[in-house]
XYZ file of C-alpha atoms in Angstrom:
609
model
C 37.682 -22.120 -28.072
C 36.199 -23.025 -24.641
C 38.793 -23.589 -22.094
C 39.137 -26.560 -19.710
C 38.258 -24.184 -16.840
C 35.318 -22.556 -18.465
C 33.891 -26.121 -18.922
C 34.483 -26.739 -15.361
C 32.500 -23.830 -14.119
C 29.797 -23.869 -16.957
C 28.459 -20.491 -17.702
C 29.347 -17.618 -15.639
C 29.944 -14.037 -15.251
C 32.805 -12.424 -13.192
C 33.953 -8.775 -13.197
C 35.386 -6.166 -10.623
C 37.835 -3.606 -9.813
C 41.443 -3.852 -8.771
C 44.739 -1.948 -8.278
C 46.677 -5.115 -8.464
C 47.521 -6.344 -12.041
C 48.792 -9.535 -10.547
C 45.167 -10.489 -9.448
C 44.090 -10.521 -12.967
C 47.110 -12.381 -14.199
C 47.598 -15.004 -11.422
C 43.823 -15.540 -10.487
C 41.647 -14.954 -13.225
C 43.768 -15.872 -16.069
C 45.436 -18.894 -14.450
C 42.591 -20.247 -12.276
C 39.810 -19.984 -14.884
C 41.856 -20.024 -17.914
C 40.091 -16.887 -19.450
C 41.247 -13.555 -20.788
C 38.999 -11.029 -19.182
C 38.340 -7.529 -20.767
C 40.489 -4.984 -19.046
C 39.260 -1.408 -18.772
C 42.027 0.888 -17.559
C 40.845 3.792 -15.235
C 44.235 5.427 -15.040
C 45.720 5.866 -11.678
C 42.760 4.517 -10.006
C 43.275 0.968 -11.204
C 41.416 -1.443 -13.560
C 38.090 -3.059 -14.172
C 38.024 -6.627 -15.543
C 35.049 -8.144 -17.277
C 34.247 -11.611 -18.471
C 30.978 -13.336 -19.235
C 30.438 -16.679 -21.151
C 26.815 -16.184 -21.685
C 25.622 -12.642 -21.037
C 24.133 -10.021 -23.349
C 26.634 -7.343 -23.445
C 26.838 -3.668 -25.037
C 29.144 -0.983 -25.013
C 29.680 2.790 -25.695
C 32.795 4.938 -25.305
C 31.798 5.537 -21.741
C 30.135 2.399 -20.391
C 29.880 -1.348 -20.743
C 26.386 -2.639 -20.023
C 25.620 -6.551 -19.010
C 22.141 -8.081 -19.155
C 21.318 -11.605 -17.682
C 17.716 -13.240 -17.765
C 14.835 -11.554 -19.476
C 13.766 -7.956 -19.712
C 11.063 -5.948 -21.393
C 9.976 -2.253 -21.541
C 7.186 -0.495 -20.361
C 5.294 -1.213 -23.639
C 6.040 -5.111 -23.226
C 8.703 -5.497 -25.896
C 11.697 -7.472 -25.168
C 14.849 -5.372 -24.199
C 18.568 -6.287 -24.981
C 21.633 -4.527 -23.508
C 22.125 -2.404 -26.491
C 18.653 -0.957 -25.978
C 19.030 -0.489 -22.279
C 22.234 1.578 -23.095
C 20.848 3.514 -25.892
C 17.617 4.339 -24.165
C 19.620 5.577 -21.242
C 17.821 3.201 -18.875
C 21.026 2.030 -17.411
C 24.499 3.809 -16.587
C 27.398 3.348 -14.412
C 25.993 6.031 -12.138
C 22.480 5.170 -12.132
C 19.827 2.746 -13.417
C 16.195 3.616 -14.059
C 14.640 0.503 -12.539
C 10.981 1.770 -13.385
C 11.876 1.744 -17.080
C 11.890 -2.228 -17.442
C 10.410 -5.318 -15.702
C 10.768 -9.018 -16.024
C 13.526 -11.280 -14.368
C 16.954 -10.341 -14.673
C 19.970 -8.659 -13.594
C 21.562 -5.513 -15.161
C 25.043 -3.939 -14.511
C 26.762 -0.836 -15.925
C 30.597 -0.390 -15.760
C 32.194 2.831 -16.324
C 35.166 3.215 -18.720
C 36.210 6.492 -17.437
C 36.070 6.423 -13.594
C 35.964 3.800 -10.818
C 32.074 3.320 -10.531
C 29.539 0.645 -11.603
C 25.795 0.212 -10.915
C 23.634 -2.994 -10.591
C 19.987 -3.737 -10.180
C 18.286 -7.184 -9.791
C 14.655 -7.520 -10.461
C 12.029 -8.721 -7.702
C 12.786 -12.207 -7.444
C 15.187 -12.177 -10.206
C 17.043 -15.531 -10.784
C 20.425 -13.932 -12.124
C 22.374 -13.232 -8.917
C 25.034 -10.850 -8.021
C 27.552 -11.831 -5.327
C 30.476 -9.568 -4.361
C 33.483 -9.570 -1.979
C 35.512 -6.435 -0.987
C 38.884 -6.893 -1.131
C 41.714 -4.305 0.034
C 42.410 -3.147 -3.464
C 38.863 -3.401 -4.912
C 35.973 -5.867 -5.400
C 35.108 -8.939 -7.135
C 31.439 -9.798 -8.395
C 30.113 -12.797 -9.957
C 26.578 -14.238 -10.919
C 27.842 -17.906 -9.633
C 28.484 -18.103 -5.881
C 31.323 -20.645 -6.488
C 33.262 -18.225 -8.555
C 33.594 -15.839 -5.847
C 34.362 -18.805 -3.452
C 37.345 -19.782 -5.719
C 38.722 -16.332 -6.055
C 38.879 -14.835 -2.782
C 42.263 -15.305 -0.879
C 40.744 -17.012 2.294
C 37.686 -19.165 2.648
C 36.235 -19.018 6.168
C 32.929 -20.302 7.436
C 30.393 -17.683 8.270
C 29.190 -19.199 11.460
C 26.606 -16.459 12.153
C 24.338 -18.161 9.664
C 24.387 -21.733 11.434
C 21.295 -21.290 13.273
C 19.439 -20.620 10.184
C 20.827 -23.393 8.720
C 20.064 -25.897 11.110
C 16.468 -24.288 11.660
C 15.540 -23.656 7.903
C 18.283 -25.309 5.856
C 18.869 -22.289 3.932
C 20.437 -18.760 4.342
C 18.474 -15.875 3.357
C 19.272 -12.266 3.130
C 22.559 -10.578 2.104
C 24.834 -13.067 4.224
C 26.076 -16.273 2.801
C 27.753 -19.405 4.124
C 31.383 -17.889 3.297
C 32.319 -14.878 5.483
C 32.950 -11.689 3.311
C 31.054 -12.834 0.697
C 27.635 -10.911 -0.037
C 24.918 -11.164 -2.104
C 22.493 -8.350 -3.545
C 19.075 -9.059 -2.224
C 16.063 -9.158 -5.077
C 14.560 -5.942 -6.195
C 17.730 -4.076 -4.730
C 19.969 -1.473 -6.665
C 23.658 -1.252 -6.050
C 26.078 1.406 -6.678
C 30.110 1.029 -6.080
C 32.272 4.140 -6.325
C 35.893 3.788 -5.851
C 35.686 1.586 -2.838
C 32.205 2.745 -1.422
C 28.948 0.631 -1.690
C 25.426 1.863 -1.404
C 22.107 -0.198 -1.686
C 18.692 0.600 -1.824
C 15.411 -1.060 -2.218
C 13.652 -0.402 -5.485
C 10.820 -2.990 -5.455
C 7.862 -3.997 -3.208
C 5.164 -6.491 -2.824
C 2.620 -3.933 -1.700
C 1.157 -3.055 -5.281
C -2.278 -2.192 -3.958
C -2.652 1.027 -2.056
C -6.062 0.211 -0.081
C -8.395 -2.990 0.296
C -11.204 -1.303 -2.306
C -8.597 -1.603 -5.121
C -8.042 -5.172 -4.823
C -9.676 -7.601 -7.354
C -12.324 -9.586 -5.567
C -13.996 -11.168 -8.602
C -12.856 -14.573 -9.760
C -13.619 -14.330 -13.310
C -11.813 -11.082 -13.577
C -8.721 -12.646 -11.996
C -8.776 -15.613 -14.200
C -9.025 -13.312 -17.288
C -6.156 -11.274 -16.439
C -4.182 -14.216 -15.192
C -4.785 -15.924 -18.575
C -3.658 -12.882 -20.544
C -0.631 -12.391 -18.277
C 0.562 -15.884 -18.822
C 0.025 -15.639 -22.566
C 1.969 -12.518 -22.787
C 5.023 -13.703 -20.349
C 5.456 -17.003 -21.703
C 5.072 -15.875 -25.480
C 7.828 -13.158 -24.639
C 10.135 -15.589 -23.063
C 9.633 -17.807 -26.098
C 10.402 -15.163 -28.508
C 13.382 -14.169 -26.606
C 14.684 -17.507 -26.552
C 14.172 -18.204 -30.390
C 15.929 -14.935 -31.051
C 19.077 -16.198 -29.491
C 18.586 -19.266 -31.713
C 17.910 -21.600 -28.748
C 15.297 -24.185 -27.881
C 13.456 -25.023 -24.723
C 11.910 -27.802 -22.646
C 9.265 -27.755 -19.873
C 10.015 -29.565 -16.483
C 6.668 -31.425 -16.322
C 5.960 -33.201 -13.302
C 2.289 -33.330 -13.951
C 1.265 -30.977 -11.152
C -1.028 -28.022 -11.716
C 1.764 -25.629 -12.176
C 4.007 -27.357 -14.630
C 0.942 -28.415 -16.667
C -0.647 -25.073 -16.800
C 2.711 -23.712 -18.366
C 2.775 -26.545 -20.697
C -0.595 -25.442 -21.871
C 0.566 -22.025 -22.535
C 3.880 -23.170 -24.067
C 2.123 -25.349 -26.641
C 0.507 -22.883 -28.926
C 3.772 -20.714 -29.186
C 5.647 -23.831 -30.555
C 3.290 -24.591 -33.372
C 4.720 -27.529 -35.257
C 8.030 -27.447 -33.626
C 9.227 -30.006 -31.230
C 7.652 -30.125 -27.853
C 9.717 -31.645 -25.248
C 9.224 -32.192 -21.651
C 11.296 -33.822 -18.882
C 10.937 -35.106 -15.155
C 13.074 -37.074 -12.776
C 12.114 -40.649 -11.279
C 13.317 -41.723 -7.963
C 13.050 -45.506 -8.371
C 11.159 -46.208 -5.286
C 7.733 -47.454 -4.984
C 6.280 -44.492 -3.287
C 7.219 -42.317 -6.253
C 5.263 -44.010 -8.739
C 2.238 -41.690 -8.345
C 4.496 -39.044 -9.716
C 5.444 -40.726 -12.637
C 1.764 -41.333 -13.284
C 0.979 -37.689 -13.160
C 3.982 -36.712 -15.443
C 2.691 -39.368 -17.851
C -0.834 -38.293 -17.876
C 0.241 -34.620 -18.339
C 2.269 -35.521 -21.203
C -0.450 -37.442 -22.860
C -2.875 -34.543 -22.557
C -0.609 -32.017 -23.875
C 1.132 -34.250 -26.438
C 4.819 -33.828 -25.520
C 7.754 -35.903 -26.285
C 8.372 -36.730 -22.489
C 11.495 -38.017 -21.122
C 11.952 -39.657 -17.575
C 15.399 -39.382 -15.980
C 15.799 -42.334 -13.540
C 18.174 -42.592 -10.534
C 18.048 -44.891 -7.637
C 19.082 -44.499 -3.988
C 22.499 -45.873 -4.703
C 22.852 -42.648 -6.813
C 22.010 -40.099 -4.331
C 24.973 -39.911 -2.284
C 27.216 -39.143 -5.399
C 24.537 -36.590 -6.615
C 24.426 -34.955 -3.120
C 28.171 -34.388 -2.881
C 28.448 -33.216 -6.494
C 25.537 -30.714 -5.683
C 27.675 -29.098 -2.760
C 30.779 -29.186 -5.050
C 29.043 -27.374 -7.670
C 27.255 -24.989 -5.637
C 30.065 -24.277 -2.885
C 27.104 -24.245 -0.202
C 24.765 -26.914 0.975
C 21.484 -27.399 -0.938
C 18.227 -26.505 0.881
C 16.230 -29.286 -0.115
C 16.628 -33.050 -0.697
C 15.130 -32.654 -4.303
C 17.986 -30.405 -5.514
C 20.161 -33.445 -6.410
C 17.378 -34.725 -8.617
C 17.557 -31.462 -10.625
C 21.357 -32.257 -11.050
C 20.375 -35.829 -12.358
C 18.322 -33.993 -14.990
C 21.337 -31.609 -15.870
C 23.829 -34.470 -16.086
C 21.407 -36.431 -18.318
C 20.885 -33.649 -20.808
C 24.508 -33.075 -21.098
C 25.483 -36.628 -21.633
C 22.819 -37.031 -24.087
C 23.877 -33.681 -26.025
C 20.517 -32.145 -26.115
C 20.656 -29.029 -28.050
C 17.887 -27.095 -25.906
C 19.354 -24.673 -23.353
C 16.270 -23.172 -21.582
C 14.080 -25.017 -19.001
C 10.652 -24.006 -17.787
C 9.688 -24.833 -14.537
C 6.317 -23.979 -12.574
C 8.359 -23.334 -9.058
C 7.192 -20.500 -7.056
C 3.514 -20.949 -7.942
C 2.523 -22.384 -4.123
C 3.739 -19.302 -2.314
C 2.005 -16.764 -4.748
C -1.274 -18.855 -5.342
C -1.759 -21.130 -2.078
C -0.362 -24.345 -0.747
C -2.018 -27.103 1.212
C -1.401 -25.371 4.673
C -3.602 -22.364 3.558
C -6.572 -24.766 4.500
C -5.293 -25.253 8.050
C -4.260 -21.589 8.534
C -7.676 -20.389 7.262
C -9.336 -22.892 9.881
C -7.172 -21.719 12.761
C -7.934 -18.062 11.775
C -11.835 -18.786 11.862
C -11.473 -21.041 14.946
C -9.414 -18.667 17.171
C -12.411 -16.153 16.966
C -14.535 -18.483 19.004
C -14.185 -17.943 22.979
C -12.054 -20.314 24.777
C -11.206 -22.017 21.440
C -7.805 -23.175 22.544
C -9.317 -25.004 25.603
C -12.075 -27.104 23.778
C -9.510 -27.887 20.811
C -7.122 -29.249 23.532
C -10.070 -31.201 25.046
C -11.360 -32.591 21.855
C -7.603 -33.688 20.791
C -7.476 -35.462 24.224
C -10.880 -37.260 23.548
C -9.750 -38.440 20.056
C -6.260 -39.716 21.149
C -7.062 -43.080 19.320
C -7.103 -41.346 16.176
C -3.613 -40.157 16.566
C -3.026 -37.795 13.326
C -6.419 -36.233 14.020
C -5.731 -35.794 17.556
C -2.267 -34.287 17.025
C -3.737 -31.816 14.638
C -6.340 -30.668 17.257
C -3.584 -30.531 20.230
C -1.350 -28.447 17.895
C -4.049 -26.157 16.774
C -4.726 -25.649 20.348
C -1.083 -24.641 21.240
C -0.873 -22.274 18.215
C -4.212 -20.398 19.349
C -3.069 -20.185 22.985
C 0.220 -18.708 21.948
C -1.159 -16.178 19.191
C -0.012 -13.115 21.194
C 3.456 -14.550 21.852
C 5.405 -14.040 18.392
C 8.314 -15.805 20.066
C 6.529 -19.065 20.387
C 8.055 -21.824 18.488
C 4.758 -23.330 17.460
C 3.675 -20.133 15.721
C 3.347 -20.892 12.134
C 5.664 -18.033 11.236
C 8.234 -19.719 13.164
C 7.918 -23.403 12.504
C 7.115 -22.918 8.884
C 9.542 -24.992 6.768
C 11.380 -26.376 9.965
C 10.966 -29.976 9.115
C 11.257 -32.310 12.015
C 13.388 -29.501 13.973
C 14.595 -30.811 17.318
C 13.900 -27.512 18.979
C 15.665 -28.619 22.435
C 18.904 -29.667 20.274
C 19.085 -26.403 18.649
C 18.408 -24.476 21.929
C 21.030 -26.340 23.699
C 23.399 -25.779 20.730
C 23.000 -22.083 20.114
C 21.309 -20.707 23.200
C 17.708 -19.677 23.447
C 18.287 -16.026 22.886
C 20.021 -16.745 19.482
C 17.190 -19.012 18.355
C 14.709 -16.449 19.247
C 16.503 -13.725 17.292
C 16.844 -16.066 14.262
C 13.189 -16.677 14.220
C 12.454 -13.104 14.644
C 14.862 -12.142 11.887
C 13.169 -14.455 9.451
C 9.655 -13.045 10.473
C 10.798 -9.444 10.056
C 12.778 -10.015 7.037
C 9.514 -9.768 4.390
C 8.728 -6.497 6.209
C 11.010 -4.425 3.840
C 8.907 -5.649 1.058
C 5.458 -5.699 2.451
C 3.555 -4.275 5.230
C 0.532 -6.526 4.604
C -1.144 -7.800 7.614
C -3.348 -10.411 6.025
C -2.624 -13.805 7.978
C -1.934 -15.673 4.740
C 0.438 -13.010 3.260
C 2.420 -13.224 6.449
C 3.242 -16.734 6.192
C 3.557 -16.923 2.472
C 5.680 -14.078 2.055
C 8.159 -15.594 4.619
C 8.144 -18.751 2.462
C 8.503 -16.779 -0.840
C 11.470 -14.552 0.057
C 13.491 -17.210 2.041
C 13.012 -20.979 1.281
C 11.371 -20.972 -2.184
C 13.486 -18.070 -3.609
C 16.714 -19.776 -2.190
C 15.799 -23.089 -3.771
C 15.075 -21.690 -6.994
C 18.345 -19.751 -7.189
C 20.273 -22.796 -6.168
C 18.513 -24.618 -9.031
C 19.458 -22.174 -11.534
C 23.174 -22.038 -10.277
C 23.177 -25.847 -10.854
C 21.750 -25.562 -14.183
C 24.265 -22.840 -15.318
C 27.108 -24.999 -14.230
C 25.875 -27.623 -17.130
C 25.240 -24.353 -19.707
C 21.558 -24.730 -19.060
C 19.204 -21.834 -17.837
C 15.870 -22.532 -16.038
C 13.117 -20.093 -16.805
C 10.682 -19.198 -13.886
C 7.557 -17.561 -15.164
C 5.981 -17.372 -11.772
C 8.796 -15.283 -10.688
C 8.392 -12.567 -13.581
C 7.731 -9.203 -12.148
C 4.803 -8.664 -14.350
C 2.949 -11.823 -13.116
C 3.889 -11.181 -9.425
C 2.300 -7.493 -9.655
C -0.658 -8.921 -11.287
C -1.133 -11.603 -8.505
C -0.761 -9.270 -5.678
C -3.705 -7.186 -7.080
C -5.961 -10.139 -6.464
C -7.149 -10.177 -2.809
C -5.530 -12.685 -0.525
C -8.921 -14.136 0.454
C -9.242 -15.455 -3.278
C -5.836 -15.466 -4.284
C -4.476 -18.477 -2.015
C -7.824 -20.101 -1.277
C -11.582 -20.064 -1.769
C -13.746 -22.039 0.741
C -11.143 -24.522 1.620
C -9.803 -25.038 -1.861
C -6.211 -23.856 -2.067
C -4.720 -22.864 -5.374
C -8.094 -22.740 -6.655
C -7.359 -20.097 -9.353
C -4.542 -22.073 -10.972
C -6.749 -25.165 -10.862
C -9.629 -23.378 -12.519
C -7.377 -21.704 -15.168
C -5.800 -25.065 -16.122
C -9.495 -26.566 -16.212
C -10.484 -23.749 -18.409
C -7.502 -24.138 -20.780
C -7.515 -28.158 -20.914
C -11.131 -29.155 -20.025
C -9.492 -32.247 -18.273
C -9.870 -33.441 -14.532
C -6.057 -33.374 -14.001
C -6.772 -29.831 -12.898
C -8.419 -31.086 -9.709
C -6.475 -34.039 -8.893
C -4.541 -33.944 -5.572
C -0.727 -34.231 -6.254
C 1.759 -34.874 -3.501
C 5.237 -33.328 -3.194
C 8.097 -34.570 -5.192
C 9.847 -36.092 -2.553
C 10.408 -39.485 -0.800
C 10.852 -38.362 2.779
C 10.142 -41.692 4.412
C 12.567 -43.434 2.143
C 15.089 -40.696 2.726
C 15.250 -41.271 6.449
C 15.589 -44.857 5.671
C 18.706 -44.136 3.205
C 20.243 -42.387 6.384
C 19.490 -44.931 8.872
C 20.511 -48.183 6.897
C 20.851 -47.430 3.279
C 23.123 -45.739 1.038
C 23.437 -42.644 2.930
C 24.524 -44.300 6.096
C 28.441 -44.321 5.253
C 28.276 -40.406 4.900
C 26.205 -40.390 8.208
C 28.864 -42.639 10.079
C 31.466 -39.996 8.578
C 30.015 -36.975 10.171
C 32.365 -35.119 12.516
C 30.664 -33.578 15.629
C 30.727 -29.798 15.223
C 31.932 -27.995 18.285
C 28.498 -26.272 18.950
C 26.892 -29.654 19.471
C 27.128 -31.805 22.625
C 28.479 -35.403 22.184
C 25.042 -36.638 23.824
C 23.106 -34.724 21.267
C 25.427 -35.696 18.405
C 25.117 -39.502 19.262
C 21.400 -39.142 19.506
C 21.116 -37.655 16.093
C 23.374 -40.174 14.331
C 21.833 -43.389 16.043
C 18.247 -42.315 15.668
C 18.004 -40.669 12.099
C 15.024 -38.459 10.964
C 14.710 -35.659 8.438
C 16.478 -33.143 10.761
C 19.748 -35.115 10.446
C 19.906 -34.016 6.611
C 20.843 -30.425 7.992
C 23.974 -31.878 9.704
C 24.828 -34.045 6.873
C 24.845 -31.300 4.412
C 26.663 -29.113 6.638
C 29.329 -31.672 7.188
C 29.796 -32.329 3.591
C 29.915 -28.580 2.866
C 32.612 -28.003 5.798
C 34.688 -30.764 4.350
C 34.431 -30.280 0.889
C 34.342 -26.451 0.670
C 35.662 -24.918 3.685
C 38.509 -27.317 4.116
C 38.723 -28.104 0.475
C 38.673 -31.849 0.770
C 36.567 -32.885 -2.302
C 38.326 -36.242 -2.948
């Protein structure tokens, strides 16, 4: 029987080790209303383990957990029993070269205080953990760990990250003493001691000559890879007796996925879904989804919500995640999840095309390529600036030229705020305000840390890789993880084919000069692949982002978000002058202050009324 608390948390896994039997009785059993499996390790203490949805196998010596989708070297699906019997995983070691996919594996010992864990590169199933005096607590769901630790304290070291990027990357989290395992990493815990090491890399090509430079070859290989991966996911889903839906926005990526899903479903129901923000500027998004659904013959559902619904969605997102969202679209995913559960849909798995942009090119690739070419011209910064000033009546063009001049002039200064690797995904940041709040040295250190974070995964010096890998490993990955965490709270799982290790590995064998852009057409490989499969013009139609930024600012200024804005408490690191200016003149940057304020009140202080 499913308990009230289990419904409250949705699907989750929690395990760990303790020397205090009261911890299991008083916290796990009472707070979660679950009865975890207990593994007695004699005088050392006890392992505890519970999962509502994971694949589990046991032997006399070990317990193995598998979350997500894994396959062998021969591309056959792997379950927990096979991982155990083929000796790919054990409490003391994990043969991470023996499988691929998108998942998390854990092996607990039944005879000694030791366990091992491994997360695939860009794996969606997470491992959060907190070290206690008498053991360790681990969970795939961040909110579970937050609920179980004795004291809940803000990790103030991450505040510059939040206000610059609206997300926290790396092992640190918003809560002090809660750490997350990084993607591609292996972890071993042995009687209180933890060791971690990186097992995966984004550098899959040894030298330039081994890259794929031919478009046709790249397209054929990508087609075969998508066929295999999507087919494998659907086979595994159906073997679990579950159904699937595609989140079809009508863009290239979700439409391409639908083209690979359709042949695998044969005559079975073919459902798709998307959200609709009921404002005029979002109508184009509705049209795209409708056209894609008609083209690929799906039974499409639009989930509508209004601006008046947004404040409630936002606060519920923060309650469910126990941390701020890193994008204003995250509440839209909650709207879908709540709709699906209220309508009692039977499908559990929801495919998404998220992640494609950072692997295969986004709109800024054209600007980056232009700057790369222009900066080779002598005195390029000077004549760009002059041209920008001459064309000042054409405001948008003038601003682009002046910004390009600044970027080229500062190309030898890695700390320059205008550098693309620094201002990437820093939407409307008030650089002066964040410098006054945290100090110039802290801001420069924060920017340098983000620039350097991908270096552990790749040493590529290609100008497009440098920028795209920053976005891939920080913002894009974090957004996907939070969306997955939200889905699990509603007993759903998102499926991310673009984050599958086999597809990532193939994509990275294609030279960056054709993977991201050709000429000045970004994401051209995905567009051409979609055109090949559908023979429809939708492949080359421009599509905007699934946001309503201008309306969002209006909601904060005079609309339904205004009561939440007026209720914001000034944080101690911000001066009253800066705070008053932000509140009185809202722009997109104000979102970072709003989500922090809600998080602080509802999670840290614990007032979720």
